[in-house]
Coordinates of C-alpha atoms in Angstrom, one line a residue:
M16 CA 0.0 0.0 0.0
K17 CA 1.1 3.6 -0.6
A18 CA 2.0 5.1 2.7
V19 CA 3.1 8.5 4.0
I20 CA 4.6 9.7 7.3
Y21 CA 3.5 12.7 9.4
A22 CA 5.9 14.0 12.0
R23 CA 5.9 17.2 14.2
V24 CA 8.0 18.9 16.8
S25 CA 6.9 22.1 18.6
T26 CA 10.2 23.9 19.2
E27 CA 13.5 24.7 17.4
K28 CA 15.3 23.1 20.4
Q29 CA 13.6 19.8 19.6
E30 CA 14.6 20.2 16.0
E31 CA 18.3 20.6 17.0
Q32 CA 18.0 17.4 19.1
N33 CA 17.0 15.5 15.9
T34 CA 13.6 14.5 17.4
I35 CA 12.1 14.6 13.9
D36 CA 14.7 12.3 12.5
S37 CA 14.2 9.8 15.3
Q38 CA 10.4 9.8 14.7
I39 CA 10.8 9.2 10.9
K40 CA 13.4 6.4 11.3
E41 CA 11.2 4.5 13.7
L42 CA 8.2 4.8 11.4
E43 CA 10.2 3.8 8.3
I44 CA 11.1 0.5 10.1
I45 CA 7.4 -0.2 10.8
I46 CA 6.4 0.6 7.2
Q47 CA 9.1 -1.8 5.9
Q48 CA 7.9 -4.5 8.4
N49 CA 4.3 -4.1 7.2
G50 CA 5.3 -4.3 3.5
D51 CA 4.0 -0.9 2.6
S52 CA 5.7 1.6 0.3
L53 CA 6.7 5.0 1.6
I54 CA 6.0 7.7 -1.0
E55 CA 6.3 11.0 1.0
S56 CA 6.9 12.5 4.4
F57 CA 5.0 15.4 5.8
I58 CA 6.9 17.3 8.5
D59 CA 5.9 20.3 10.6
N60 CA 9.1 21.8 12.2
G61 CA 8.6 24.1 15.1
Y62 CA 4.7 24.2 15.1
S63 CA 2.7 23.9 18.2
G64 CA 0.3 21.0 18.6
T65 CA -2.4 23.3 19.8
I66 CA -2.7 24.8 16.3
L67 CA -4.8 23.1 13.6
A68 CA -3.5 25.2 10.7
R69 CA 0.0 23.8 9.9
P70 CA 1.5 23.7 6.4
A71 CA 2.5 20.0 6.3
L72 CA -0.8 18.9 8.0
D73 CA -2.8 20.9 5.4
K74 CA -0.9 19.2 2.6
L75 CA -1.6 15.8 4.2
R76 CA -5.3 16.5 4.5
D77 CA -5.4 17.7 0.8
G78 CA -3.6 14.5 -0.2
A79 CA -6.1 12.4 1.7
K80 CA -8.9 14.1 0.0
N81 CA -7.3 13.5 -3.5
Q82 CA -6.7 9.8 -2.5
S83 CA -2.9 10.3 -3.1
F84 CA -2.1 7.6 -0.5
E85 CA -3.8 4.8 1.4
K86 CA -2.2 4.8 4.8
I87 CA -0.6 7.3 7.3
Y88 CA 2.0 6.5 9.8
I89 CA 2.3 8.7 12.9
H90 CA 4.5 8.3 16.0
S91 CA 1.6 9.1 18.5
P92 CA -1.7 10.8 18.6
D93 CA -0.2 13.9 20.3
R94 CA 2.0 14.4 17.2
L95 CA -1.2 14.8 15.3
S96 CA -2.6 17.4 17.8
R97 CA -2.3 18.3 21.5
K98 CA -6.1 19.0 21.5
Y99 CA -8.4 16.1 21.7
A100 CA -11.1 17.8 19.7
Y101 CA -8.6 18.4 16.8
Q102 CA -7.6 14.7 16.9
V103 CA -11.2 13.6 16.6
L104 CA -11.7 16.1 13.7
I105 CA -8.7 14.9 11.7
L106 CA -9.2 11.2 12.3
D107 CA -12.9 11.4 11.3
E108 CA -11.8 13.2 8.1
L109 CA -9.3 10.5 7.2
K110 CA -11.9 7.8 7.9
K111 CA -14.3 9.6 5.6
Y112 CA -11.7 9.2 2.8
S113 CA -10.9 5.6 3.7
I114 CA -7.3 6.4 4.8
G115 CA -5.8 4.1 7.3
V116 CA -4.0 5.5 10.3
V117 CA -1.2 3.7 12.1
F118 CA 0.3 4.9 15.4
K119 CA 3.6 3.5 16.6
N120 CA 2.8 3.2 20.2
M121 CA -0.8 1.9 19.9
K122 CA -2.8 -0.3 17.5
T123 CA -5.4 1.1 15.1
A124 CA -8.7 2.0 16.7
E125 CA -11.3 -0.6 15.5
T126 CA -13.4 -1.6 18.5
P127 CA -15.3 0.7 20.9
E128 CA -12.6 -0.1 23.5
D129 CA -9.9 1.1 21.1
H130 CA -11.7 4.3 20.4
M131 CA -12.1 4.8 24.2
L132 CA -8.4 4.3 24.7
L133 CA -7.5 6.7 21.8
G134 CA -9.9 9.3 23.4
M135 CA -8.3 8.9 26.8
Q136 CA -4.8 9.3 25.3
G137 CA -6.0 12.5 23.5
V138 CA -7.3 13.9 26.8
I139 CA -4.1 12.9 28.6
A140 CA -2.0 14.5 25.9
E141 CA -3.9 17.8 26.3
Y142 CA -3.5 17.7 30.1
E143 CA 0.2 16.9 29.7
K144 CA 0.6 20.0 27.4
V145 CA -0.9 22.3 30.1
K146 CA 1.1 20.6 32.8
I147 CA 4.4 21.0 30.9
V148 CA 3.7 24.6 30.1
E149 CA 2.9 25.4 33.7
R150 CA 5.9 23.5 35.1
T151 CA 8.2 25.3 32.6
R152 CA 6.7 28.7 33.5
R153 CA 7.1 28.2 37.2
G154 CA 10.6 26.8 36.8
R155 CA 11.8 29.8 34.8
L156 CA 10.2 32.3 37.2
Y157 CA 12.0 30.6 40.1
R158 CA 15.4 30.7 38.3
A159 CA 14.9 34.3 37.3
K160 CA 14.1 35.3 40.8
S161 CA 17.3 33.5 41.9
N162 CA 19.2 35.9 39.5
H163 CA 19.8 33.1 36.9
V164 CA 19.9 34.1 33.3
I165 CA 17.1 32.6 31.2
G166 CA 17.8 31.7 27.6
N167 CA 21.0 30.9 25.8
I168 CA 21.1 33.6 23.1
P169 CA 22.9 36.7 24.7
P170 CA 22.8 40.2 23.3
F171 CA 25.6 41.4 21.2
G172 CA 28.5 42.2 23.5
Y173 CA 28.1 39.0 25.7
V174 CA 28.6 35.3 25.5
C175 CA 26.4 32.8 27.4
I176 CA 28.2 30.3 29.6
P177 CA 25.8 27.3 29.9
K178 CA 25.2 25.8 33.3
S179 CA 27.1 22.7 32.3
Q180 CA 30.3 24.8 31.9
S181 CA 29.6 27.4 34.6
N182 CA 31.2 27.1 38.0
T183 CA 28.1 28.6 39.6
G184 CA 25.8 25.8 38.5
F185 CA 23.6 28.0 36.3
A186 CA 23.8 29.8 33.0
Q187 CA 25.4 33.3 33.1
Y188 CA 26.5 36.1 30.8
K189 CA 30.1 37.0 30.3
I190 CA 31.4 40.1 28.5
N191 CA 32.8 39.6 25.0
E192 CA 35.5 42.2 25.0
N193 CA 35.7 42.6 21.2
E194 CA 32.0 43.0 20.8
A195 CA 31.8 45.3 23.9
K196 CA 34.2 47.7 22.2
I197 CA 31.8 48.0 19.2
V198 CA 28.9 48.5 21.6
K199 CA 30.7 51.4 23.3
L200 CA 31.7 52.9 20.0
V201 CA 28.1 52.9 18.7
Y202 CA 26.8 54.5 21.9
K203 CA 29.6 57.2 21.6
W204 CA 28.5 58.0 18.1
L205 CA 24.9 58.4 19.2
I206 CA 25.6 60.5 22.3
E207 CA 28.5 62.7 21.3
E208 CA 27.8 63.1 17.6
Q209 CA 24.0 62.8 17.8
L210 CA 24.0 60.4 14.8
T211 CA 20.7 58.8 13.8
T212 CA 20.4 55.0 13.7
Y213 CA 20.6 55.0 9.9
K214 CA 23.8 57.1 10.0
I215 CA 25.3 54.7 12.6
V216 CA 24.5 51.7 10.3
D217 CA 26.2 53.5 7.4
R218 CA 29.3 54.3 9.4
L219 CA 29.5 50.7 10.6
Q220 CA 29.4 49.5 7.0
V221 CA 32.0 52.1 5.9
Q222 CA 34.4 51.1 8.6
R223 CA 33.7 47.4 7.8
I224 CA 32.5 46.6 11.4
K225 CA 30.5 43.4 11.2
A226 CA 27.8 42.1 13.5
R227 CA 27.8 38.6 15.0
K228 CA 28.7 35.8 12.7
G229 CA 30.1 38.3 10.1
K230 CA 26.7 39.6 9.2
L231 CA 26.0 43.2 8.1
W232 CA 24.3 45.6 10.6
A233 CA 20.7 46.4 9.9
K234 CA 18.6 49.3 11.2
S235 CA 16.5 47.1 13.4
S236 CA 19.4 45.2 15.1
T237 CA 21.3 48.5 15.6
H238 CA 18.2 50.2 17.2
K239 CA 17.7 47.1 19.4
L240 CA 21.3 47.4 20.6
L241 CA 20.8 51.0 21.5
R242 CA 17.7 50.3 23.5
N243 CA 19.0 47.3 25.4
E244 CA 19.2 47.9 29.1
T245 CA 21.3 44.8 29.6
Y246 CA 24.4 46.9 28.8
C247 CA 24.2 48.9 32.0
G248 CA 24.1 45.7 34.1
I249 CA 20.5 44.6 34.3
T250 CA 18.2 42.4 32.1
Y251 CA 14.6 41.5 32.7
Y252 CA 12.5 38.3 32.5
N253 CA 8.7 38.2 32.3
K254 CA 8.6 41.5 30.5
H255 CA 6.2 40.5 27.8
Y256 CA 3.4 38.0 27.2
Y257 CA 1.5 36.7 24.1
I258 CA -2.2 36.6 23.4
P259 CA -4.2 35.1 20.5
S260 CA -4.7 37.4 17.5
N261 CA -8.2 38.3 16.2
K262 CA -6.7 39.2 12.8
E263 CA -7.7 36.9 10.0
Q264 CA -4.8 34.8 8.9
E265 CA -3.6 35.5 5.4
K266 CA -4.0 32.7 2.9
G267 CA -0.9 30.5 2.5
K268 CA 0.6 31.8 5.8
Y269 CA 0.9 29.8 9.0
N270 CA 1.5 30.7 12.6
R271 CA 3.9 28.5 14.6
R272 CA 2.1 29.1 17.8
E273 CA -1.4 29.9 18.9
N274 CA -0.6 33.2 20.7
T275 CA 1.1 35.6 18.4
L276 CA 0.3 39.1 19.7
L277 CA 3.1 40.6 21.9
R278 CA 1.9 42.6 24.9
L279 CA 3.9 44.5 27.6
R280 CA 3.4 43.5 31.2
P281 CA 3.2 46.1 34.0
K282 CA 6.7 47.0 35.2
E283 CA 6.1 45.6 38.7
E284 CA 5.8 42.1 37.2
W285 CA 9.3 42.3 35.5
I286 CA 12.0 40.3 37.1
P287 CA 15.4 42.0 37.2
I288 CA 18.5 39.8 36.6
E289 CA 22.0 41.3 37.3
V290 CA 24.6 40.8 34.6
P291 CA 28.1 42.3 34.0
A292 CA 27.8 45.9 32.9
I293 CA 29.4 47.2 29.7
M294 CA 28.6 50.9 30.5
D295 CA 27.2 52.9 33.4
R296 CA 23.6 53.9 33.9
T297 CA 24.2 57.6 33.0
T298 CA 25.6 56.7 29.6
F299 CA 22.7 54.5 28.8
E300 CA 20.1 57.2 29.9
L301 CA 21.9 59.8 27.7
A302 CA 21.6 57.4 24.8
Q303 CA 17.8 56.9 25.4
D304 CA 17.3 60.7 25.6
Q305 CA 19.1 61.1 22.3
L306 CA 17.1 58.3 20.7
K307 CA 13.9 60.0 21.8
Q308 CA 15.1 63.3 20.4
N309 CA 16.0 61.6 17.1
A310 CA 12.6 60.0 16.9
L311 CA 10.7 63.2 17.7
M312 CA 12.6 65.2 15.1
S313 CA 12.5 62.6 12.3
D314 CA 10.4 63.4 9.3
R315 CA 10.6 59.9 7.8
N316 CA 7.5 58.1 6.6
T317 CA 5.3 61.2 7.3
K318 CA 2.7 61.8 4.6
H319 CA 1.4 64.8 6.4
T320 CA 3.1 67.7 8.1
Y321 CA 2.6 68.0 11.8
L322 CA 3.7 71.4 13.1
L323 CA 4.0 70.2 16.7
K324 CA 5.8 66.9 16.0
G325 CA 8.1 66.2 18.9
L326 CA 6.8 69.3 20.8
I327 CA 3.4 68.3 22.2
K328 CA 2.8 66.0 25.2
C329 CA -0.2 64.4 26.9
G330 CA -0.8 66.0 30.3
R331 CA -2.3 62.8 31.6
E332 CA 0.5 60.4 31.0
M333 CA 3.2 62.9 30.0
G334 CA 3.8 60.8 26.9
S335 CA 4.6 62.3 23.5
M336 CA 1.6 62.9 21.2
H337 CA 2.1 61.5 17.7
G338 CA 0.4 62.7 14.5
I339 CA -2.1 60.2 13.0
P340 CA -4.3 60.6 9.9
S341 CA -7.9 59.5 10.1
H342 CA -10.5 59.9 7.3
G343 CA -8.5 62.5 5.6
K344 CA -8.0 64.6 8.7
R345 CA -4.9 65.1 11.0
Y346 CA -4.9 64.3 14.7
Y347 CA -2.5 64.0 17.7
R348 CA -2.7 60.9 19.9
C349 CA -0.9 60.0 23.1
Y350 CA 1.9 57.4 22.7
F351 CA 0.6 55.5 25.7
K352 CA -2.9 55.1 24.1
S353 CA -1.6 52.0 22.3
K354 CA -1.9 48.7 24.2
L355 CA 1.5 47.7 22.8
N356 CA 3.2 50.7 24.5
S357 CA 1.4 50.5 27.9
P358 CA -0.5 47.7 29.7
T359 CA -3.0 50.4 30.8
P360 CA -3.8 52.5 27.8
C361 CA -4.1 56.3 28.3
K362 CA -7.7 57.5 28.4
S363 CA -7.1 60.9 26.8
S364 CA -8.9 61.7 23.6
I365 CA -7.2 62.4 20.3
V366 CA -7.1 66.1 19.3
H367 CA -7.6 67.8 16.0
A368 CA -4.2 68.8 14.7
G369 CA -5.3 71.9 12.7
R370 CA -7.0 73.5 15.7
V371 CA -4.2 72.9 18.2
E372 CA -1.6 74.1 15.7
S373 CA -3.5 77.3 14.9
I374 CA -3.8 78.2 18.6
V375 CA -0.2 77.5 19.3
W376 CA 1.1 79.3 16.2
D377 CA -1.0 82.4 16.9
S378 CA 0.2 82.5 20.5
M379 CA 3.8 82.2 19.5
L380 CA 3.4 84.8 16.7
D381 CA 2.2 87.3 19.3
L382 CA 5.2 86.5 21.5
F383 CA 7.8 86.7 18.8
S384 CA 6.4 90.1 17.6
N385 CA 6.4 91.6 21.1
P386 CA 9.0 94.4 21.2
D387 CA 9.4 94.3 25.0
L388 CA 10.0 90.6 25.0
I389 CA 12.6 90.8 22.1
R390 CA 14.4 93.6 24.0
S391 CA 14.6 91.6 27.3
Q392 CA 15.8 88.5 25.6
F393 CA 18.4 90.4 23.6
E394 CA 19.7 91.9 26.9
K395 CA 20.0 88.4 28.4
W396 CA 21.9 87.2 25.4
I397 CA 24.4 90.1 25.6
N398 CA 25.0 89.5 29.3
K399 CA 25.5 85.8 28.8
K400 CA 28.0 86.2 25.9
E401 CA 30.0 88.9 27.8
Q402 CA 30.3 86.5 30.7
E403 CA 31.5 83.7 28.4
A404 CA 34.0 86.0 26.8
N405 CA 35.5 87.0 30.2
N406 CA 35.9 83.4 31.3
P407 CA 39.2 82.1 30.0
H408 CA 38.6 78.5 31.1
A409 CA 35.3 78.3 29.2
S410 CA 36.9 79.7 26.1
E411 CA 39.8 77.3 26.3
F412 CA 37.3 74.4 26.7
Q413 CA 35.3 75.5 23.7
S414 CA 38.5 76.0 21.7
N415 CA 39.6 72.5 22.4
N416 CA 36.2 71.0 21.5
I417 CA 36.3 72.9 18.1
E418 CA 39.9 71.7 17.4
Q419 CA 38.9 68.1 18.3
G420 CA 35.8 68.3 16.0
L421 CA 37.8 69.5 13.0
L422 CA 40.5 66.8 13.6
R423 CA 37.8 64.1 13.8
L424 CA 36.3 65.2 10.5
K425 CA 39.7 65.1 8.9
T426 CA 40.3 61.6 10.1
E427 CA 36.9 60.5 8.9
E428 CA 37.7 62.0 5.5
N429 CA 40.9 59.9 5.2
R430 CA 39.0 56.7 6.2
L431 CA 36.4 57.3 3.6
L432 CA 39.0 57.8 0.9
Q433 CA 40.7 54.5 2.0
A434 CA 37.4 52.7 2.0
F435 CA 36.6 54.0 -1.6
S436 CA 40.1 53.1 -2.8
S437 CA 39.7 49.5 -1.5
G438 CA 36.2 49.2 -3.1
A439 CA 34.4 49.0 0.3
I440 CA 32.0 51.9 -0.7
T441 CA 30.7 53.3 -3.9
I442 CA 31.2 56.8 -5.4
G443 CA 27.7 57.6 -4.4
Q444 CA 28.3 56.7 -0.8
L445 CA 31.5 58.7 -0.8
K446 CA 29.7 61.8 -2.1
E447 CA 26.9 61.4 0.5
Q448 CA 29.4 61.1 3.4
N449 CA 31.5 64.0 2.1
E450 CA 28.5 66.3 1.9
R451 CA 27.7 65.4 5.6
I452 CA 31.3 66.1 6.6
L453 CA 31.3 69.4 4.7
K454 CA 28.1 70.5 6.5
E455 CA 29.5 69.6 9.9
R456 CA 32.7 71.5 9.2
K457 CA 30.8 74.6 8.2
E458 CA 28.8 74.5 11.5
I459 CA 32.1 74.1 13.5
E460 CA 33.8 76.9 11.6
K461 CA 30.8 79.1 12.2
S462 CA 31.0 78.4 15.9
Q463 CA 34.8 79.1 15.7
E464 CA 34.1 82.5 14.1
I465 CA 31.5 83.5 16.8
M466 CA 33.9 82.5 19.5
R467 CA 36.7 84.5 17.9
T468 CA 34.5 87.6 17.8
L469 CA 33.6 87.2 21.5
Q470 CA 37.2 86.8 22.5
E471 CA 38.1 90.0 20.7
K472 CA 35.4 91.6 23.0
K473 CA 33.7 93.6 20.3
V474 CA 31.2 95.9 21.8
V475 CA 27.5 95.0 21.0
V476 CA 25.4 98.2 20.8
M477 CA 22.0 97.9 22.3
P478 CA 19.4 99.1 19.8
K479 CA 16.9 101.8 20.8
K480 CA 13.3 101.1 21.8
K481 CA 12.0 102.4 18.4
D482 CA 14.3 99.9 16.7
F483 CA 12.8 97.0 18.6
I484 CA 9.3 98.2 17.6
K485 CA 10.4 98.2 14.0
Y486 CA 12.0 94.8 14.3
A487 CA 8.8 93.4 15.9
S488 CA 6.8 94.7 12.9
I489 CA 9.1 93.0 10.5
Y490 CA 9.1 89.8 12.5
K491 CA 5.3 89.6 12.4
S492 CA 5.0 90.2 8.7
Y493 CA 7.7 87.7 7.9
L494 CA 6.6 85.0 10.3
A495 CA 3.0 85.2 9.2
N496 CA 4.1 84.1 5.7
L497 CA 6.4 81.2 6.7
D498 CA 5.6 77.8 5.2
P499 CA 4.9 74.9 7.6
S500 CA 8.4 73.5 7.5
K501 CA 10.0 76.8 8.4
R502 CA 7.4 77.4 11.1
Q503 CA 8.4 74.0 12.6
I504 CA 12.1 74.9 12.5
L505 CA 11.3 78.1 14.4
L506 CA 9.3 76.4 17.1
R507 CA 12.0 73.9 17.6
K508 CA 14.6 76.6 17.9
A509 CA 12.3 78.2 20.5
K510 CA 12.4 74.9 22.5
L511 CA 8.6 74.9 22.5
N512 CA 6.9 72.6 25.0
V513 CA 3.1 72.2 24.6
T514 CA 1.1 70.1 27.1
I515 CA -2.5 69.3 26.6
L516 CA -4.8 68.1 29.4
D517 CA -8.6 68.0 29.3
R518 CA -8.6 70.1 26.2
K519 CA -6.5 72.8 27.9
L520 CA -3.2 73.9 26.4
N521 CA -0.1 74.9 28.4
I522 CA 2.6 76.5 26.1
K523 CA 6.2 77.2 27.1
G524 CA 9.1 78.3 25.0
T525 CA 12.2 80.5 24.7
L526 CA 12.7 83.3 22.2
P527 CA 15.7 82.1 20.0
T528 CA 18.7 84.5 20.5
N529 CA 21.5 82.5 18.8
P530 CA 23.1 84.8 16.3
T531 CA 23.6 81.9 13.8
V532 CA 19.8 81.4 13.6
E533 CA 18.3 83.7 10.9
L534 CA 14.7 84.1 11.9
C535 CA 13.9 86.8 9.3
P536 CA 15.6 89.1 6.9
Q537 CA 17.5 92.2 8.1
P538 CA 15.4 95.4 8.3
P539 CA 15.8 97.8 5.3
P540 CA 18.4 100.5 5.8
E541 CA 17.3 104.1 6.8
R542 CA 16.7 106.3 3.8
S543 CA 18.5 109.6 3.5
S544 CA 16.6 112.8 3.1
G545 CA 17.5 112.9 -0.6
S546 CA 16.1 109.6 -1.4
R547 CA 13.0 109.2 -3.5

């Protein structure tokens, strides 16, 4: 008779232990002893027995319907399914198509007693599944609370010493010095140079720095590295949990487990585990602040312009409010309103973007065009710069920073040329990086010029009151006609902070007084009496 084999294991660990191969070999011997002919094997690697939709099982059921074979050999009923109801469903379906079923560890059900035994085995298999899951869960929780590392795949920068090789009797992380150097370098680029994740990935590729196993760095893996709290000496277990998805499964796609939606647990349920630290807590927090700043100021993947992007917060949860489109209109929504970002979603309402932006911009326009405010801010700026000019230690520190910045850019230029000469990067990548370096150099040289002017102690003449009134009038006319992108730049320079709570706005900001920021054109020169 034409026979097939069905085999299943539920985890990759079982795959590595050759559980599938052992099932198949045992069944092949039985098929040979019974004089049947094996024509195909249906194998589900890493699929849970609680799920009915499995790729190999579906092909098996289709083959049974088309009468492609006459008999199926299976190691045990729980390989078919861990749920008794699913076992009965599949076996009834095979019986309908006159397909024989042979289990290795029990004879084919023919009598009522056989069916009863098969049913009991199905119920026991379902009970064992629950028992194994619960025993594993409790065992892992106990080990985590005892400060034992759970899992054998450590983050980049560490190696995992298995309990069989550990002198402590349990698995533990040890710092991989070569990888740790890369981790520190990436954090340095983020904190000191304020590079975005994409620019960090580019630099890693330009400098031929590989990820684990010689792979190239990707944006996702780099971002994960920059968010991993393990590097400052603590990792967490029991941080997430999975729930079933209500989303309809796409045709031709299969889930390996029943629960597929990831959810964040309340922080009080997280179990901290101490590990060797690669960096201190302060460095890690500085990196998180910079990542937040990068995310807030990023304009990637934004179809609509949101004037207050990165500047508006929810007063209830103090989370950033993100722009979202809905039915052709723009809104702001609290970050913690999503169940994925908070176990207890924020109850604040979404707010209409156009209305909030109009109120904020009109308020800021009144402030920016207030002559008394401009005069007071100008006086503060003069006093601050005079104090800096009279402080030799501050000047020396700034001078050293400028020199180090220029030297760093020169070194980076040489590395890029070497990388291009060796074929590591293309001419397009070389041009892109050179443009970035040129822009950074101009900014540094501009700061150098400002500092030189201050050190020469040039006198800054305070304009008269009528001049400030004139400037205010020019400001108002110019600012009123700014396009949305330039308005956004101005609000960011003003360090605007908008908080909304119960439909009430709280607006804070600082009038920009940096001389390198051109808010508007210079006022026209005074005309002489002979002018027409």
